[in-house]
Amino acid sequence: MAFDIRDEDDHIEEFDEYDDVKQPSPPRFYRRRKFWICCIPTTIITTVVAVILALYVIMPKIAQGLMNKASINLSQIDITAPTATSMDIVMKGEMQNTGPFHADITFPGTVYVSWNGIELGTTEIPGTSKAAGGRGDLDLKSSFTVTNATAFTEFSSYMLNAESFVWHLEGKLNVKALGHTVKNLDLKKDIIVSAFHGLSGVAIKKFALPGDDPAGRGITIEIDTEVTNPSAIQMYMGSLTLAISYKDTLMGYVTSSELTMVRGAQTLSMKGYLVPQTTPEGLAITSEMMSRYIANVMTETIATGFEVKPDGVNSVEWLSAAVKNLKLTVPLQSPQPLQLIKALNLGALGLVFTPDTAYQPTTTSTGVVANYALPDGFGFGIQFTQVANSFTLSRNEVPIANINSTYNPSTSDMNAGTLTFNLLATPLVVPDASQQPFQEFNRDLTVGANLGFNVVGFASVYANTSIGTVNLVNIPFNASTELSGLQSLANPAPAITELQVVAGTPTDLTMAITVVIVNPSSISLSAGDIVLDLMYKGVRLGTVTMPNLAIVPGDNTVLASSTIDPAASPEGLELLTLYTSGAGATVSIKGTPTSTNVESLSLAFGALDISSQMPGLQSKLLAGASLVVLDTTLVDGLAQTIVKVNNPFVPPMSILSIDSTITYNGASLGTVVSTFSTPPVIPGTGQGDITASLAMNTNPEDLIKLIRSQAEKNGLDLTAFDGLLAIKNGGNPDSSIFDGFNVADFVIKAMAGLSVDITMTTTVKVGDYQVTMPYTQTGVSTTTDQTILKLIPIVGTPIAQLLVERSKLAFDSIKILSPAETSFQTDIVGAITETGPLDAEIVFPNPVTISFNGKPIGTMMMPTVKAVANKGAELNLAGVPFTVTDLAAFTDFNIFALNNEKFEWTIATTGLIVNAMGASMPGVTMTKTVTLDGFNKLANLELTSYIINSIDDGGMHLVISASLANPSTIGMTIPVSNFNTQSHGLILGPAVATGLTLVPHGTSTFALNATIAPNSSPMIGAILTGIFQNAIGGVPTPLEAQGVGAPGVSWLDKAIQSLLLHTNLPPLPVPPIESVNIDAMSMDFSCDTCVWAPTAISTITAKTNLPFANGAPIVQLSQSVDILDKNGEVVGRLETPLAPATAVGNTVTTTTPAAPLQVASGSHDIYSAFIGDLNLADTYELGLRGTTTSVLNLGVLGMIKVQGIKLDVKSSIQGLQGLKDVKLMSIAGIGLSDEGTKVTSVVKIHNPSKLTLKLGNMILKAGLDTTPSGYSGKSYMNDMVLVPG
């Protein structure tokens, strides 16, 4: 706080002498130096004393005075964190009348706050407030400690409800001004603060009841309330709960959480619940409040403070007590008038009229549905249990009638938003002024589809809620609705379900009619007796009377009666004809102004004009027929029929004549023509039989159409039957469609329930009423029996013949067993293919004739063959007898078959029986041309190997192993077949095959015993040499075998004689020389030319693979071979002339003459390495590659030379092993020479190989070790020959 000790109006004048320029005059006293010398000390002392007095005596008093005059205004007081004993407080405002000085104000101690002279609490105010120019701002943050809880509670209650309150503050303050601080000034101030004033002016901005309280406390409530706080105080209350009441009845509780009561206007979002009401009075008051809200009537409710919990859990006593004294008046009113009922459906409306109650019919309705919608935010569970209504029906703003109903039970569906109830019997009151509009309303309701109108009034309900059963009254509604009209009772048109002729007189017929009238509306109507006109093609034929007509929604069966004279008009006769034929007709039922005695309905029924379909007779005149196919039907076309006749009329009916045609799907089945001299009489509503001959149509195509159509009608699977028709037309359907199909069963089942159409002209008499009229009846049931199957062959045999003709016969093999001259048995493997898609059994009653080149050659008796659909018949027939009918033709056939690639047979037979699908089709013929494979000269004869068993005076005897691939379909075993072998036109000798089996399309092996006989021809030697030369050279030798015969069967003997076989004698399958073993070998290196061509002599044994059973008769051998080292490199070539050889079994031994091993000039290094390796090796494997020449001794056939026998083998020879085994045996002598000391010694050298080496003179280095410096001299060996051992 600032203070100023100066008087605003005082001024100090200094140095006035400078103010004006004056004439010199004598100086005054105070201008004299002496004066100032005396005054200055005095002035200083005086000033110091004055300042001291001002600072410490005068200034505190001035400051206290100013403080007492100063005022404090608080514009904001923010209270937070309230507890029972303390709270945080922020105060903002201003200080006024603080004086002119700049001042800093602090509050050094405790400030005591009191109200009405009672201390409330204390606070300490930190910080410094500044003042200047007579005012200053306050911004104080502190805590407040409650020292008197009782007084503070009373104060708090006062604060919430009063317009303002006065706080008295006492304490100390310090003021710093002019650089000096005045301490401990007294603070005593009354502060006037605006209070809450009861938070008046509360307005509800949102009122919602969103659901039922999960805890079962009632209905949840949500309120947005606008509250204006006029106070300077802003207080944090935390959780504030208010109790809501109406007319002193507690309605519920609402709570605002985390609430800060701010200054000015704010919206409190409060949530809570309405409490259940347990007393009638409580429920009544609650019902009143809700009804007023729905009706948009303002309702004053009271909100009373219930509790406050700053921390949301614990209450503060002083704050709770204050809140509990808070009482708010809260006006509750819906934002706008509510229309809860959105639409009204009157349900199934019932109206009962009598002549006396024409304008006050009794009204009932079931299933009245009111569509409702609760206000936004209202979602609590509510079930409407009773409803009462009072409303007016109007159309085009013209009242029609009134309904006032009492409470009726109801149900509701909140999800669907529907309220459903039944309107109990209540008068529909028509005011006098509304009678004409009411008649028009009834007319439009009767003839129209939908009739719209308005319902205006009030509804009252009882509803179950979670707070109890409430009664909501006078709920206004204004809804448009509609009723579905009767649509003239013509949509759909009335159906005459029964029409019975009950009497016949000479002039008319009387009919009893049962009609079903469909009421498409939801209206039930009781209208008394109704009489309508019966019309046909615009002509009135009679009347229809419906007594005491009462209709309900849906189907209404009405018993009516009608009188008609058919002969009175062409239209009447036509109607009767249509009726008796069962065709029916469209008639009209038309209303007249006199159709009803109820005045209010005269317009309605007078407007009726209904079309209806009058049905024909429900039971036909012809009840059925039976058909029997006779054994003679296929000859004369006559079958027998028995017709069963119905009389559907009550009077008896006499049949005077009949002329009829019977058809099926438009195709004629036959005719029945008969005039009865004694007319059959059919009793009333009874039956009778008529027996007559039927002239039957036996055309196959019509029969097929009949069976197929019947099968289709009976729901049979037509796939198989249509497949048969496809076969008949040249198709080949999939066989699977015939699986399990039995044509006989199919026909029986297809003909079951046969219905035919009968067109006739008949004269009948019904009671006493006689009439001649055309009559047509479709679908006459006709039965058949097993005799219908007699018609199957008409269609079946041509199909079977077609299948046989389309089939193919093929033989995979025909094996002749034990061939004989005129007959034998055969095993036949083959197939009849493309037999079509049917499983069938083919029976061969007659022999099958086989022809070749147009001539029968024999017959076979075929067994019954079973064919599988599309697979045909697999023929695997054993022991089928074959009879030769023409031996010469059969012989010609065999010769042709043996020498040709193909041949053809013609297979024919008659009288086949095909059994398929349960039916037998006889009289089928078969002729098939079959192409079979011939023997084709047995060109596939292959000689696979041979062995020479012996050589004697008769020649060289061989056993040749052969295989024969028989290309023919025919096979047999030939006991003995003789051939002559020949080469280059020279017969070599005979060859005999015993038990030669020719496997059809197969390969067989057999042995030929052949002999190459001595021959004087000079070619024999060359031929033999060529055979052996080819054998060892890998070249086949062509041979021929000319058939000589097959004794015992003439046709087979001549066939063999016609055969010339071409084949080849095979080469050796393995190398002729399998291995060579070097038994011994001598090499001379000592001659002058032996350095690169040492002379070699060797003894070798060769293992041969020549085709001699007892050893090859080799008597001489020569060779021309390359010697190969271990790497396959050529070391040198050795050629030796013929030398004697000795054969033992499959081995031959010879010693080659001396011959040089020629080392080529380019192979010296290879040769040197070879010799070196041979010297060091234990065993050395060398190669021999080249040819040999052998001389064979073939006995009486002479000696032959076979050249160029290939040789390519590996052979092992023992090496010198480095001659490691050398022993000094003795010293023969020691002497001196020019070269040094000469020692003569005897040395034993062991040669581990089979080599004899002539080395000549040798000079060797000698010493104790092998280093150059280790050699001590030379060793000389002269005429060295190294032999094995």
PDB file of C-alpha atoms in Angstrom, residues 890-1016:
ATOM      1  CA  PHE A 890      -9.438-126.347 -96.652  1.00  0.00           C
ATOM      2  CA  THR A 891      -6.012-127.418 -98.023  1.00  0.00           C
ATOM      3  CA  ASP A 892      -5.914-124.405-100.333  1.00  0.00           C
ATOM      4  CA  PHE A 893      -6.783-122.210 -97.377  1.00  0.00           C
ATOM      5  CA  ASN A 894      -3.911-123.575 -95.282  1.00  0.00           C
ATOM      6  CA  ILE A 895      -1.384-123.147 -98.093  1.00  0.00           C
ATOM      7  CA  PHE A 896      -2.559-119.562 -98.552  1.00  0.00           C
ATOM      8  CA  ALA A 897      -2.569-118.813 -94.835  1.00  0.00           C
ATOM      9  CA  LEU A 898       0.941-120.276 -94.386  1.00  0.00           C
ATOM     10  CA  ASN A 899       2.445-118.131 -97.126  1.00  0.00           C
ATOM     11  CA  ASN A 900       0.511-114.843 -96.802  1.00  0.00           C
ATOM     12  CA  GLU A 901       0.291-111.999 -94.338  1.00  0.00           C
ATOM     13  CA  LYS A 902      -3.540-111.815 -94.168  1.00  0.00           C
ATOM     14  CA  PHE A 903      -6.551-113.853 -95.082  1.00  0.00           C
ATOM     15  CA  GLU A 904     -10.310-113.433 -94.735  1.00  0.00           C
ATOM     16  CA  TRP A 905     -13.006-115.708 -93.428  1.00  0.00           C
ATOM     17  CA  THR A 906     -16.711-115.228 -93.872  1.00  0.00           C
ATOM     18  CA  ILE A 907     -18.679-116.285 -90.790  1.00  0.00           C
ATOM     19  CA  ALA A 908     -22.408-116.811 -91.304  1.00  0.00           C
ATOM     20  CA  THR A 909     -25.356-118.255 -89.421  1.00  0.00           C
ATOM     21  CA  THR A 910     -29.129-117.862 -89.122  1.00  0.00           C
ATOM     22  CA  GLY A 911     -31.785-118.083 -86.433  1.00  0.00           C
ATOM     23  CA  LEU A 912     -29.869-116.218 -83.760  1.00  0.00           C
ATOM     24  CA  ILE A 913     -31.761-115.440 -80.583  1.00  0.00           C
ATOM     25  CA  VAL A 914     -30.773-112.270 -78.742  1.00  0.00           C
ATOM     26  CA  ASN A 915     -31.841-112.119 -75.113  1.00  0.00           C
ATOM     27  CA  ALA A 916     -31.433-108.656 -73.660  1.00  0.00           C
ATOM     28  CA  MET A 917     -33.009-106.533 -70.942  1.00  0.00           C
ATOM     29  CA  GLY A 918     -35.423-109.278 -69.963  1.00  0.00           C
ATOM     30  CA  ALA A 919     -36.820-109.763 -73.457  1.00  0.00           C
ATOM     31  CA  SER A 920     -36.153-112.364 -76.166  1.00  0.00           C
ATOM     32  CA  MET A 921     -35.739-111.269 -79.785  1.00  0.00           C
ATOM     33  CA  PRO A 922     -35.632-114.285 -82.178  1.00  0.00           C
ATOM     34  CA  GLY A 923     -34.985-114.537 -85.919  1.00  0.00           C
ATOM     35  CA  VAL A 924     -31.723-112.605 -86.094  1.00  0.00           C
ATOM     36  CA  THR A 925     -29.177-113.482 -88.819  1.00  0.00           C
ATOM     37  CA  MET A 926     -25.427-112.862 -88.827  1.00  0.00           C
ATOM     38  CA  THR A 927     -22.852-112.627 -91.614  1.00  0.00           C
ATOM     39  CA  LYS A 928     -19.390-111.342 -90.736  1.00  0.00           C
ATOM     40  CA  THR A 929     -16.174-111.051 -92.723  1.00  0.00           C
ATOM     41  CA  VAL A 930     -13.213-111.608 -90.469  1.00  0.00           C
ATOM     42  CA  THR A 931      -9.663-110.666 -91.389  1.00  0.00           C
ATOM     43  CA  LEU A 932      -7.066-112.844 -89.724  1.00  0.00           C
ATOM     44  CA  ASP A 933      -3.303-112.741 -89.703  1.00  0.00           C
ATOM     45  CA  GLY A 934      -1.554-115.325 -91.842  1.00  0.00           C
ATOM     46  CA  PHE A 935       1.745-117.094 -91.134  1.00  0.00           C
ATOM     47  CA  ASN A 936       3.540-114.900 -93.689  1.00  0.00           C
ATOM     48  CA  LYS A 937       6.027-117.696 -94.605  1.00  0.00           C
ATOM     49  CA  LEU A 938       7.081-117.821 -90.938  1.00  0.00           C
ATOM     50  CA  ALA A 939       9.507-115.064 -91.812  1.00  0.00           C
ATOM     51  CA  ASN A 940      10.337-114.448 -88.166  1.00  0.00           C
ATOM     52  CA  LEU A 941      12.232-117.725 -87.738  1.00  0.00           C
ATOM     53  CA  GLU A 942      15.366-116.911 -85.743  1.00  0.00           C
ATOM     54  CA  LEU A 943      18.244-119.324 -85.089  1.00  0.00           C
ATOM     55  CA  THR A 944      19.499-118.170 -81.741  1.00  0.00           C
ATOM     56  CA  SER A 945      22.453-120.533 -81.189  1.00  0.00           C
ATOM     57  CA  TYR A 946      23.860-123.857 -82.203  1.00  0.00           C
ATOM     58  CA  ILE A 947      26.195-126.475 -80.891  1.00  0.00           C
ATOM     59  CA  ILE A 948      28.203-129.010 -82.914  1.00  0.00           C
ATOM     60  CA  ASN A 949      27.664-132.224 -81.093  1.00  0.00           C
ATOM     61  CA  SER A 950      29.780-134.508 -83.211  1.00  0.00           C
ATOM     62  CA  ILE A 951      31.583-135.100 -86.476  1.00  0.00           C
ATOM     63  CA  ASP A 952      31.457-138.554 -87.940  1.00  0.00           C
ATOM     64  CA  ASP A 953      31.237-140.259 -91.261  1.00  0.00           C
ATOM     65  CA  GLY A 954      27.732-138.945 -91.693  1.00  0.00           C
ATOM     66  CA  GLY A 955      28.900-135.382 -91.439  1.00  0.00           C
ATOM     67  CA  MET A 956      28.794-132.664 -88.876  1.00  0.00           C
ATOM     68  CA  HIS A 957      25.778-132.917 -86.578  1.00  0.00           C
ATOM     69  CA  LEU A 958      24.338-129.745 -85.060  1.00  0.00           C
ATOM     70  CA  VAL A 959      21.545-128.946 -82.648  1.00  0.00           C
ATOM     71  CA  ILE A 960      20.195-125.533 -83.519  1.00  0.00           C
ATOM     72  CA  SER A 961      18.188-123.572 -80.962  1.00  0.00           C
ATOM     73  CA  ALA A 962      15.501-121.550 -82.680  1.00  0.00           C
ATOM     74  CA  SER A 963      12.671-119.200 -81.845  1.00  0.00           C
ATOM     75  CA  LEU A 964       9.704-118.599 -84.035  1.00  0.00           C
ATOM     76  CA  ALA A 965       7.496-115.531 -83.757  1.00  0.00           C
ATOM     77  CA  ASN A 966       4.210-116.640 -85.268  1.00  0.00           C
ATOM     78  CA  PRO A 967       2.415-113.641 -86.787  1.00  0.00           C
ATOM     79  CA  SER A 968      -0.722-115.626 -87.448  1.00  0.00           C
ATOM     80  CA  THR A 969      -3.996-115.754 -85.599  1.00  0.00           C
ATOM     81  CA  ILE A 970      -3.929-119.506 -86.055  1.00  0.00           C
ATOM     82  CA  GLY A 971      -1.704-121.757 -84.066  1.00  0.00           C
ATOM     83  CA  MET A 972      -1.137-125.496 -83.762  1.00  0.00           C
ATOM     84  CA  THR A 973       1.356-128.104 -82.687  1.00  0.00           C
ATOM     85  CA  ILE A 974       2.917-129.997 -85.641  1.00  0.00           C
ATOM     86  CA  PRO A 975       4.087-133.398 -84.472  1.00  0.00           C
ATOM     87  CA  VAL A 976       6.918-133.686 -87.049  1.00  0.00           C
ATOM     88  CA  SER A 977       8.008-131.205 -89.667  1.00  0.00           C
ATOM     89  CA  ASN A 978      10.853-131.937 -92.091  1.00  0.00           C
ATOM     90  CA  PHE A 979      13.062-129.419 -93.875  1.00  0.00           C
ATOM     91  CA  ASN A 980      16.223-129.371 -96.001  1.00  0.00           C
ATOM     92  CA  THR A 981      18.809-126.691 -95.145  1.00  0.00           C
ATOM     93  CA  GLN A 982      20.590-125.051 -98.035  1.00  0.00           C
ATOM     94  CA  SER A 983      23.052-122.269 -98.711  1.00  0.00           C
ATOM     95  CA  HIS A 984      23.792-120.659-102.025  1.00  0.00           C
ATOM     96  CA  GLY A 985      21.571-123.244-103.646  1.00  0.00           C
ATOM     97  CA  LEU A 986      23.524-126.159-102.178  1.00  0.00           C
ATOM     98  CA  ILE A 987      21.601-128.553 -99.961  1.00  0.00           C
ATOM     99  CA  LEU A 988      23.608-128.949 -96.802  1.00  0.00           C
ATOM    100  CA  GLY A 989      21.497-131.647 -95.211  1.00  0.00           C
ATOM    101  CA  PRO A 990      18.249-132.463 -93.431  1.00  0.00           C
ATOM    102  CA  ALA A 991      16.703-130.611 -90.457  1.00  0.00           C
ATOM    103  CA  VAL A 992      13.882-132.047 -88.365  1.00  0.00           C
ATOM    104  CA  ALA A 993      11.645-130.189 -85.867  1.00  0.00           C
ATOM    105  CA  THR A 994       9.671-132.411 -83.517  1.00  0.00           C
ATOM    106  CA  GLY A 995       6.637-131.026 -81.691  1.00  0.00           C
ATOM    107  CA  LEU A 996       6.892-127.626 -83.317  1.00  0.00           C
ATOM    108  CA  THR A 997       4.350-125.403 -81.629  1.00  0.00           C
ATOM    109  CA  LEU A 998       3.096-122.373 -83.444  1.00  0.00           C
ATOM    110  CA  VAL A 999       1.719-120.023 -80.824  1.00  0.00           C
ATOM    111  CA  PRO A1000      -0.912-117.627 -82.209  1.00  0.00           C
ATOM    112  CA  HIS A1001       0.648-114.190 -82.232  1.00  0.00           C
ATOM    113  CA  GLY A1002       3.307-115.593 -79.968  1.00  0.00           C
ATOM    114  CA  THR A1003       6.845-116.820 -79.932  1.00  0.00           C
ATOM    115  CA  SER A1004       7.879-120.391 -79.349  1.00  0.00           C
ATOM    116  CA  THR A1005      11.293-122.004 -79.037  1.00  0.00           C
ATOM    117  CA  PHE A1006      12.275-125.335 -80.426  1.00  0.00           C
ATOM    118  CA  ALA A1007      15.323-127.382 -81.485  1.00  0.00           C
ATOM    119  CA  LEU A1008      16.308-128.303 -85.015  1.00  0.00           C
ATOM    120  CA  ASN A1009      18.381-131.405 -85.402  1.00  0.00           C
ATOM    121  CA  ALA A1010      20.449-130.614 -88.499  1.00  0.00           C
ATOM    122  CA  THR A1011      23.286-132.383 -90.303  1.00  0.00           C
ATOM    123  CA  ILE A1012      25.812-130.994 -92.768  1.00  0.00           C
ATOM    124  CA  ALA A1013      26.463-134.083 -94.800  1.00  0.00           C
ATOM    125  CA  PRO A1014      29.556-134.915 -96.898  1.00  0.00           C
ATOM    126  CA  ASN A1015      29.230-133.422-100.296  1.00  0.00           C
ATOM    127  CA  SER A1016      31.237-133.828-103.453  1.00  0.00           C
TER     128      SER A1016
END
